[in-house]
PDB file of C-alpha atoms and ligand atoms in Angstrom:
ATOM      1  CA  MET A   1    -190.946 144.610  50.806  1.00  0.00           C
ATOM      2  CA  TYR A   2    -194.126 145.227  52.805  1.00  0.00           C
ATOM      3  CA  VAL A   3    -197.240 144.731  50.703  1.00  0.00           C
ATOM      4  CA  THR A   4    -200.530 145.385  52.472  1.00  0.00           C
ATOM      5  CA  PHE A   5    -202.809 142.452  51.802  1.00  0.00           C
ATOM      6  CA  ILE A   6    -205.621 143.127  54.259  1.00  0.00           C
ATOM      7  CA  LYS A   7    -206.690 146.496  55.554  1.00  0.00           C
ATOM      8  CA  ILE A   8    -209.253 146.549  58.336  1.00  0.00           C
ATOM      9  CA  SER A   9    -210.670 150.015  59.032  1.00  0.00           C
ATOM     10  CA  ASP A  10    -212.791 151.194  61.964  1.00  0.00           C
ATOM     11  CA  LEU A  11    -214.519 147.857  62.202  1.00  0.00           C
ATOM     12  CA  GLU A  12    -217.473 147.646  64.575  1.00  0.00           C
ATOM     13  CA  LYS A  13    -219.949 144.885  65.243  1.00  0.00           C
ATOM     14  CA  HIS A  14    -222.941 145.595  67.431  1.00  0.00           C
ATOM     15  CA  TYR A  15    -225.388 143.082  68.801  1.00  0.00           C
ATOM     16  CA  ALA A  16    -228.478 143.942  70.794  1.00  0.00           C
ATOM     17  CA  SER A  17    -226.775 142.617  73.900  1.00  0.00           C
ATOM     18  CA  ALA A  18    -223.095 143.243  73.146  1.00  0.00           C
ATOM     19  CA  MET A  19    -220.534 145.317  71.266  1.00  0.00           C
ATOM     20  CA  ALA A  20    -218.356 142.572  69.840  1.00  0.00           C
ATOM     21  CA  LEU A  21    -216.010 144.964  67.989  1.00  0.00           C
ATOM     22  CA  ARG A  22    -215.487 148.592  68.986  1.00  0.00           C
ATOM     23  CA  GLY A  23    -213.353 150.052  66.213  1.00  0.00           C
ATOM     24  CA  VAL A  24    -210.649 147.672  65.017  1.00  0.00           C
ATOM     25  CA  ASN A  25    -207.907 148.906  62.689  1.00  0.00           C
ATOM     26  CA  LEU A  26    -205.289 146.491  61.395  1.00  0.00           C
ATOM     27  CA  GLU A  27    -203.086 146.086  58.368  1.00  0.00           C
ATOM     28  CA  ILE A  28    -201.788 142.674  57.510  1.00  0.00           C
ATOM     29  CA  ALA A  29    -199.053 142.048  54.978  1.00  0.00           C
ATOM     30  CA  ALA A  30    -199.061 139.396  52.304  1.00  0.00           C
ATOM     31  CA  GLN A  31    -197.524 136.157  53.602  1.00  0.00           C
ATOM     32  CA  GLU A  32    -197.659 137.228  57.228  1.00  0.00           C
ATOM     33  CA  TRP A  33    -198.665 134.757  59.972  1.00  0.00           C
ATOM     34  CA  VAL A  34    -200.657 136.645  62.610  1.00  0.00           C
ATOM     35  CA  SER A  35    -201.993 135.225  65.856  1.00  0.00           C
ATOM     36  CA  ILE A  36    -205.017 136.899  67.394  1.00  0.00           C
ATOM     37  CA  VAL A  37    -205.144 136.318  71.111  1.00  0.00           C
ATOM     38  CA  GLY A  38    -207.378 137.470  73.938  1.00  0.00           C
ATOM     39  CA  ALA A  39    -209.829 136.279  76.543  1.00  0.00           C
ATOM     40  CA  SER A  40    -213.028 134.514  75.623  1.00  0.00           C
ATOM     41  CA  GLY A  41    -215.585 137.081  74.470  1.00  0.00           C
ATOM     42  CA  SER A  42    -212.981 139.664  73.390  1.00  0.00           C
ATOM     43  CA  GLY A  43    -214.186 139.583  69.768  1.00  0.00           C
ATOM     44  CA  LYS A  44    -211.618 137.309  68.101  1.00  0.00           C
ATOM     45  CA  SER A  45    -214.070 135.072  66.248  1.00  0.00           C
ATOM     46  CA  THR A  46    -216.246 137.997  65.242  1.00  0.00           C
ATOM     47  CA  LEU A  47    -213.218 139.706  63.715  1.00  0.00           C
ATOM     48  CA  LEU A  48    -212.096 136.556  61.920  1.00  0.00           C
ATOM     49  CA  ASN A  49    -215.575 135.872  60.550  1.00  0.00           C
ATOM     50  CA  ILE A  50    -215.893 139.384  59.166  1.00  0.00           C
ATOM     51  CA  VAL A  51    -212.429 139.267  57.582  1.00  0.00           C
ATOM     52  CA  GLY A  52    -213.430 135.928  56.076  1.00  0.00           C
ATOM     53  CA  GLY A  53    -216.659 137.282  54.622  1.00  0.00           C
ATOM     54  CA  LEU A  54    -218.732 134.952  56.804  1.00  0.00           C
ATOM     55  CA  ASP A  55    -220.277 137.850  58.709  1.00  0.00           C
ATOM     56  CA  VAL A  56    -220.838 141.530  57.974  1.00  0.00           C
ATOM     57  CA  PRO A  57    -219.765 144.492  60.116  1.00  0.00           C
ATOM     58  CA  SER A  58    -222.110 147.089  61.588  1.00  0.00           C
ATOM     59  CA  LYS A  59    -219.588 149.748  60.605  1.00  0.00           C
ATOM     60  CA  GLY A  60    -216.192 149.996  58.915  1.00  0.00           C
ATOM     61  CA  CYS A  61    -214.805 147.747  56.252  1.00  0.00           C
ATOM     62  CA  VAL A  62    -212.282 145.162  55.171  1.00  0.00           C
ATOM     63  CA  ARG A  63    -210.221 145.443  51.997  1.00  0.00           C
ATOM     64  CA  MET A  64    -208.403 142.378  50.794  1.00  0.00           C
ATOM     65  CA  ASN A  65    -206.056 142.480  47.859  1.00  0.00           C
ATOM     66  CA  GLY A  66    -207.741 145.685  46.674  1.00  0.00           C
ATOM     67  CA  THR A  67    -211.284 144.350  46.984  1.00  0.00           C
ATOM     68  CA  ASP A  68    -213.703 146.006  49.410  1.00  0.00           C
ATOM     69  CA  LEU A  69    -215.553 143.041  50.906  1.00  0.00           C
ATOM     70  CA  CYS A  70    -218.360 145.271  52.167  1.00  0.00           C
ATOM     71  CA  GLY A  71    -219.054 146.442  48.628  1.00  0.00           C
ATOM     72  CA  LEU A  72    -219.699 142.936  47.305  1.00  0.00           C
ATOM     73  CA  SER A  73    -223.112 141.396  46.756  1.00  0.00           C
ATOM     74  CA  GLU A  74    -223.803 138.143  48.580  1.00  0.00           C
ATOM     75  CA  ASP A  75    -223.013 136.116  45.446  1.00  0.00           C
ATOM     76  CA  ALA A  76    -219.840 138.016  44.700  1.00  0.00           C
ATOM     77  CA  LEU A  77    -218.724 137.613  48.294  1.00  0.00           C
ATOM     78  CA  ALA A  78    -219.327 133.856  48.148  1.00  0.00           C
ATOM     79  CA  ARG A  79    -217.274 133.694  44.952  1.00  0.00           C
ATOM     80  CA  PHE A  80    -214.514 135.785  46.535  1.00  0.00           C
ATOM     81  CA  ARG A  81    -214.417 133.444  49.537  1.00  0.00           C
ATOM     82  CA  ARG A  82    -214.160 130.352  47.352  1.00  0.00           C
ATOM     83  CA  GLN A  83    -211.377 131.842  45.253  1.00  0.00           C
ATOM     84  CA  ASN A  84    -209.298 133.414  48.002  1.00  0.00           C
ATOM     85  CA  ILE A  85    -209.861 131.994  51.468  1.00  0.00           C
ATOM     86  CA  GLY A  86    -209.377 128.676  53.246  1.00  0.00           C
ATOM     87  CA  TYR A  87    -210.899 128.017  56.673  1.00  0.00           C
ATOM     88  CA  ILE A  88    -210.058 125.764  59.599  1.00  0.00           C
ATOM     89  CA  PHE A  89    -212.241 125.690  62.694  1.00  0.00           C
ATOM     90  CA  GLN A  90    -212.045 124.027  66.082  1.00  0.00           C
ATOM     91  CA  GLN A  91    -214.612 121.461  64.963  1.00  0.00           C
ATOM     92  CA  SER A  92    -213.545 119.642  61.833  1.00  0.00           C
ATOM     93  CA  HIS A  93    -216.889 119.932  59.986  1.00  0.00           C
ATOM     94  CA  LEU A  94    -215.936 116.949  57.831  1.00  0.00           C
ATOM     95  CA  VAL A  95    -218.762 115.092  56.105  1.00  0.00           C
ATOM     96  CA  PRO A  96    -219.077 111.875  58.146  1.00  0.00           C
ATOM     97  CA  TYR A  97    -219.997 109.484  55.335  1.00  0.00           C
ATOM     98  CA  LEU A  98    -217.238 110.629  52.960  1.00  0.00           C
ATOM     99  CA  SER A  99    -213.631 109.417  53.019  1.00  0.00           C
ATOM    100  CA  ALA A 100    -210.739 111.777  53.712  1.00  0.00           C
ATOM    101  CA  THR A 101    -210.072 112.007  49.969  1.00  0.00           C
ATOM    102  CA  GLU A 102    -213.730 112.670  49.163  1.00  0.00           C
ATOM    103  CA  ASN A 103    -213.909 115.390  51.813  1.00  0.00           C
ATOM    104  CA  VAL A 104    -211.017 117.184  50.113  1.00  0.00           C
ATOM    105  CA  MET A 105    -212.589 116.606  46.689  1.00  0.00           C
ATOM    106  CA  LEU A 106    -215.782 118.256  47.911  1.00  0.00           C
ATOM    107  CA  ALA A 107    -213.821 121.470  48.473  1.00  0.00           C
ATOM    108  CA  GLN A 108    -212.405 121.167  44.950  1.00  0.00           C
ATOM    109  CA  TYR A 109    -215.928 120.669  43.617  1.00  0.00           C
ATOM    110  CA  PHE A 110    -217.199 123.895  45.202  1.00  0.00           C
ATOM    111  CA  HIS A 111    -214.173 125.756  43.861  1.00  0.00           C
ATOM    112  CA  SER A 112    -213.874 124.322  40.366  1.00  0.00           C
ATOM    113  CA  LEU A 113    -213.351 120.657  39.508  1.00  0.00           C
ATOM    114  CA  PRO A 114    -212.673 117.637  41.724  1.00  0.00           C
ATOM    115  CA  ASP A 115    -209.354 115.941  41.011  1.00  0.00           C
ATOM    116  CA  GLU A 116    -208.827 112.744  42.987  1.00  0.00           C
ATOM    117  CA  LYS A 117    -205.099 112.521  42.388  1.00  0.00           C
ATOM    118  CA  GLU A 118    -204.544 116.091  43.526  1.00  0.00           C
ATOM    119  CA  ALA A 119    -206.711 115.498  46.617  1.00  0.00           C
ATOM    120  CA  GLU A 120    -204.680 112.404  47.492  1.00  0.00           C
ATOM    121  CA  GLU A 121    -201.425 114.301  47.056  1.00  0.00           C
ATOM    122  CA  ALA A 122    -202.689 116.988  49.422  1.00  0.00           C
ATOM    123  CA  LEU A 123    -203.410 114.316  52.030  1.00  0.00           C
ATOM    124  CA  VAL A 124    -200.000 112.724  51.530  1.00  0.00           C
ATOM    125  CA  ARG A 125    -198.475 116.131  52.165  1.00  0.00           C
ATOM    126  CA  VAL A 126    -200.150 116.327  55.588  1.00  0.00           C
ATOM    127  CA  GLY A 127    -198.914 112.832  56.420  1.00  0.00           C
ATOM    128  CA  LEU A 128    -202.174 111.001  55.725  1.00  0.00           C
ATOM    129  CA  GLY A 129    -201.188 108.862  52.751  1.00  0.00           C
ATOM    130  CA  HIS A 130    -202.218 105.810  54.773  1.00  0.00           C
ATOM    131  CA  ARG A 131    -205.647 107.271  55.635  1.00  0.00           C
ATOM    132  CA  LEU A 132    -207.000 108.255  52.214  1.00  0.00           C
ATOM    133  CA  HIS A 133    -210.068 106.032  52.369  1.00  0.00           C
ATOM    134  CA  HIS A 134    -210.836 106.370  56.069  1.00  0.00           C
ATOM    135  CA  ARG A 135    -213.975 108.191  57.133  1.00  0.00           C
ATOM    136  CA  PRO A 136    -213.716 110.931  59.798  1.00  0.00           C
ATOM    137  CA  SER A 137    -214.923 108.614  62.589  1.00  0.00           C
ATOM    138  CA  GLN A 138    -212.029 106.276  61.759  1.00  0.00           C
ATOM    139  CA  LEU A 139    -209.489 109.082  62.226  1.00  0.00           C
ATOM    140  CA  SER A 140    -208.044 110.557  65.424  1.00  0.00           C
ATOM    141  CA  GLY A 141    -208.747 114.206  66.278  1.00  0.00           C
ATOM    142  CA  GLY A 142    -205.281 115.193  65.080  1.00  0.00           C
ATOM    143  CA  GLU A 143    -205.736 113.311  61.810  1.00  0.00           C
ATOM    144  CA  GLN A 144    -209.110 114.969  61.262  1.00  0.00           C
ATOM    145  CA  GLN A 145    -207.551 118.415  61.670  1.00  0.00           C
ATOM    146  CA  ARG A 146    -204.851 117.425  59.168  1.00  0.00           C
ATOM    147  CA  VAL A 147    -207.601 116.521  56.669  1.00  0.00           C
ATOM    148  CA  CYS A 148    -209.002 119.998  57.376  1.00  0.00           C
ATOM    149  CA  ILE A 149    -205.636 121.569  56.545  1.00  0.00           C
ATOM    150  CA  ALA A 150    -205.552 119.667  53.260  1.00  0.00           C
ATOM    151  CA  ARG A 151    -209.129 120.716  52.541  1.00  0.00           C
ATOM    152  CA  ALA A 152    -208.502 124.372  53.436  1.00  0.00           C
ATOM    153  CA  LEU A 153    -205.433 124.607  51.213  1.00  0.00           C
ATOM    154  CA  ILE A 154    -206.471 122.444  48.267  1.00  0.00           C
ATOM    155  CA  ASN A 155    -207.545 125.414  46.147  1.00  0.00           C
ATOM    156  CA  SER A 156    -204.392 127.425  46.922  1.00  0.00           C
ATOM    157  CA  PRO A 157    -206.080 130.241  48.860  1.00  0.00           C
ATOM    158  CA  LYS A 158    -204.233 133.514  49.409  1.00  0.00           C
ATOM    159  CA  LEU A 159    -205.532 133.609  52.988  1.00  0.00           C
ATOM    160  CA  LEU A 160    -205.918 130.877  55.584  1.00  0.00           C
ATOM    161  CA  LEU A 161    -208.196 131.663  58.525  1.00  0.00           C
ATOM    162  CA  ALA A 162    -208.043 129.400  61.546  1.00  0.00           C
ATOM    163  CA  ASP A 163    -210.235 129.760  64.639  1.00  0.00           C
ATOM    164  CA  GLU A 164    -208.886 127.709  67.556  1.00  0.00           C
ATOM    165  CA  PRO A 165    -207.749 125.005  65.075  1.00  0.00           C
ATOM    166  CA  THR A 166    -206.054 122.977  67.800  1.00  0.00           C
ATOM    167  CA  GLY A 167    -208.641 123.671  70.496  1.00  0.00           C
ATOM    168  CA  ASN A 168    -209.648 120.013  70.695  1.00  0.00           C
ATOM    169  CA  LEU A 169    -206.139 118.548  70.480  1.00  0.00           C
ATOM    170  CA  ASP A 170    -203.572 117.492  73.044  1.00  0.00           C
ATOM    171  CA  ARG A 171    -200.129 119.089  73.091  1.00  0.00           C
ATOM    172  CA  GLU A 172    -198.465 116.495  70.864  1.00  0.00           C
ATOM    173  CA  ASN A 173    -201.128 116.661  68.134  1.00  0.00           C
ATOM    174  CA  THR A 174    -201.170 120.447  68.419  1.00  0.00           C
ATOM    175  CA  ARG A 175    -197.449 120.492  67.700  1.00  0.00           C
ATOM    176  CA  VAL A 176    -197.848 118.143  64.708  1.00  0.00           C
ATOM    177  CA  VAL A 177    -200.573 120.343  63.208  1.00  0.00           C
ATOM    178  CA  LEU A 178    -198.565 123.542  63.730  1.00  0.00           C
ATOM    179  CA  GLU A 179    -195.396 122.055  62.283  1.00  0.00           C
ATOM    180  CA  LEU A 180    -197.340 121.032  59.201  1.00  0.00           C
ATOM    181  CA  LEU A 181    -198.814 124.495  58.839  1.00  0.00           C
ATOM    182  CA  LYS A 182    -195.373 126.018  59.237  1.00  0.00           C
ATOM    183  CA  LYS A 183    -193.863 123.758  56.601  1.00  0.00           C
ATOM    184  CA  ILE A 184    -196.637 124.436  54.087  1.00  0.00           C
ATOM    185  CA  HIS A 185    -196.653 128.167  54.867  1.00  0.00           C
ATOM    186  CA  GLU A 186    -192.912 128.380  54.186  1.00  0.00           C
ATOM    187  CA  ALA A 187    -193.416 126.687  50.828  1.00  0.00           C
ATOM    188  CA  GLU A 188    -196.575 128.436  49.683  1.00  0.00           C
ATOM    189  CA  HIS A 189    -196.493 131.924  51.164  1.00  0.00           C
ATOM    190  CA  PHE A 190    -200.188 132.415  51.842  1.00  0.00           C
ATOM    191  CA  THR A 191    -201.254 134.698  54.700  1.00  0.00           C
ATOM    192  CA  ILE A 192    -202.382 133.113  57.974  1.00  0.00           C
ATOM    193  CA  ILE A 193    -204.633 134.662  60.598  1.00  0.00           C
ATOM    194  CA  LEU A 194    -204.996 132.293  63.512  1.00  0.00           C
ATOM    195  CA  VAL A 195    -207.198 132.873  66.546  1.00  0.00           C
ATOM    196  CA  THR A 196    -206.192 131.148  69.755  1.00  0.00           C
ATOM    197  CA  HIS A 197    -206.237 131.623  73.493  1.00  0.00           C
ATOM    198  CA  ASP A 198    -203.281 129.223  73.882  1.00  0.00           C
ATOM    199  CA  PRO A 199    -199.879 130.978  74.189  1.00  0.00           C
ATOM    200  CA  PHE A 200    -198.090 127.873  72.856  1.00  0.00           C
ATOM    201  CA  VAL A 201    -200.113 128.089  69.639  1.00  0.00           C
ATOM    202  CA  ALA A 202    -199.931 131.886  69.354  1.00  0.00           C
ATOM    203  CA  ASP A 203    -196.145 131.759  69.545  1.00  0.00           C
ATOM    204  CA  TRP A 204    -195.822 130.113  66.101  1.00  0.00           C
ATOM    205  CA  ALA A 205    -196.824 133.375  64.428  1.00  0.00           C
ATOM    206  CA  SER A 206    -194.508 136.200  63.420  1.00  0.00           C
ATOM    207  CA  ARG A 207    -196.911 138.735  64.907  1.00  0.00           C
ATOM    208  CA  LEU A 208    -199.201 138.774  67.936  1.00  0.00           C
ATOM    209  CA  VAL A 209    -202.335 140.896  68.029  1.00  0.00           C
ATOM    210  CA  LYS A 210    -204.086 140.998  71.370  1.00  0.00           C
ATOM    211  CA  MET A 211    -207.762 141.859  71.741  1.00  0.00           C
ATOM    212  CA  GLU A 212    -209.664 143.000  74.783  1.00  0.00           C
ATOM    213  CA  ASP A 213    -213.320 143.891  74.883  1.00  0.00           C
ATOM    214  CA  GLY A 214    -213.671 144.409  71.125  1.00  0.00           C
ATOM    215  CA  ARG A 215    -210.475 146.380  70.635  1.00  0.00           C
ATOM    216  CA  VAL A 216    -206.874 145.690  69.677  1.00  0.00           C
ATOM    217  CA  VAL A 217    -204.814 146.436  72.778  1.00  0.00           C
ATOM    218  CA  SER A 218    -201.395 145.329  71.581  1.00  0.00           C
ATOM    219  CA  ASP A 219    -199.727 144.432  68.320  1.00  0.00           C
ATOM    220  CA  THR A 220    -196.175 143.095  68.486  1.00  0.00           C
ATOM    221  CA  ARG A 221    -193.592 141.320  66.372  1.00  0.00           C
ATOM    222  CA  ASN A 222    -192.869 137.835  67.602  1.00  0.00           C
ATOM    223  CA  ARG A 223    -189.165 137.094  66.985  1.00  0.00           C
TER     224      ARG A 223
HETATM  225  P1  ADP B 301    -214.163 135.353  71.163  1.00  0.00           P
HETATM  226  O1  ADP B 301    -214.045 134.600  69.871  1.00  0.00           O
HETATM  227  O2  ADP B 301    -212.992 136.232  71.442  1.00  0.00           O
HETATM  228  O3  ADP B 301    -214.443 134.444  72.317  1.00  0.00           O
HETATM  229  P2  ADP B 301    -216.608 136.420  70.030  1.00  0.00           P
HETATM  230  O4  ADP B 301    -216.163 137.183  68.835  1.00  0.00           O
HETATM  231  O5  ADP B 301    -217.189 135.084  69.798  1.00  0.00           O
HETATM  232  O6  ADP B 301    -215.406 136.364  71.069  1.00  0.00           O
HETATM  233  O7  ADP B 301    -217.673 137.283  70.822  1.00  0.00           O
HETATM  234  C1  ADP B 301    -217.481 138.651  71.182  1.00  0.00           C
HETATM  235  C2  ADP B 301    -218.711 139.185  71.899  1.00  0.00           C
HETATM  236  O8  ADP B 301    -219.824 139.241  71.022  1.00  0.00           O
HETATM  237  C3  ADP B 301    -219.163 138.315  73.077  1.00  0.00           C
HETATM  238  O9  ADP B 301    -219.665 139.158  74.084  1.00  0.00           O
HETATM  239  C4  ADP B 301    -220.259 137.486  72.470  1.00  0.00           C
HETATM  240  O10 ADP B 301    -221.170 137.081  73.447  1.00  0.00           O
HETATM  241  C5  ADP B 301    -220.886 138.435  71.481  1.00  0.00           C
HETATM  242  N1  ADP B 301    -221.467 137.749  70.334  1.00  0.00           N
HETATM  243  C6  ADP B 301    -220.796 137.014  69.408  1.00  0.00           C
HETATM  244  N2  ADP B 301    -221.632 136.528  68.459  1.00  0.00           N
HETATM  245  C7  ADP B 301    -222.875 136.956  68.818  1.00  0.00           C
HETATM  246  C8  ADP B 301    -224.185 136.806  68.255  1.00  0.00           C
HETATM  247  N3  ADP B 301    -224.368 136.113  67.131  1.00  0.00           N
HETATM  248  N4  ADP B 301    -225.213 137.401  68.881  1.00  0.00           N
HETATM  249  C9  ADP B 301    -225.036 138.123  70.001  1.00  0.00           C
HETATM  250  N5  ADP B 301    -223.831 138.316  70.591  1.00  0.00           N
HETATM  251  C10 ADP B 301    -222.759 137.756  70.009  1.00  0.00           C
HETATM  252 MG1   MG B 302    -214.070 132.541  69.517  1.00  0.00          MG
END
């Protein structure tokens, strides 16, 4: 059964020097895995940031799970983000002086309560049981992104947003990260929106949305 989870309507984002989004309409179902592809500058990150409540549109709106994000105050939006959305970026944004476990616990702290055992289990699940007490600088790029997956998913978000999550990784580490995401996605059924310019990465999704110059120019099932 198709259940609309996110509805993006007539979304525009204007900057003094650029029109980043020129009227984007998209509906995304619960549990879907959508790749957003397109050339650099086509508006992918702008779209993702607005859907994630990290940026506001100039026009149009985003409804998620029945909530109109544009209608929320700044505080309510921050609360909504914490309760519903996990993020992974190209840069890991891990805190350098905290261990892998502590980095995950920090996300628990901002959500509700830190729980060391639960944080460790999340790291075991991404294959980092032997790296619990390592700091980010003692981890490889691929391992750091796996900590980020654990951190993004620790509070069981309904939506995972990923912007070029494997952009700094080689092919082998990219595959490891995507296989992990696939395994966890199959078990936990959250929705994934993943921005990438890499066709190998895009292909893991069940749907491909292509952007060009601030617009959606194609939207196809993948498999
Ligand atoms: P992509 O992620 O597809 O590379 P972006 O969403 O980052 O594209 O950018 C889309 C367009 O909006 C680009 O022309 C970019 O230069 C412009 N843009 C993005 N963010 C800003 C900003 N904060 N100020 C001005 N222009 C911006
Ligand atoms: Mg981008």
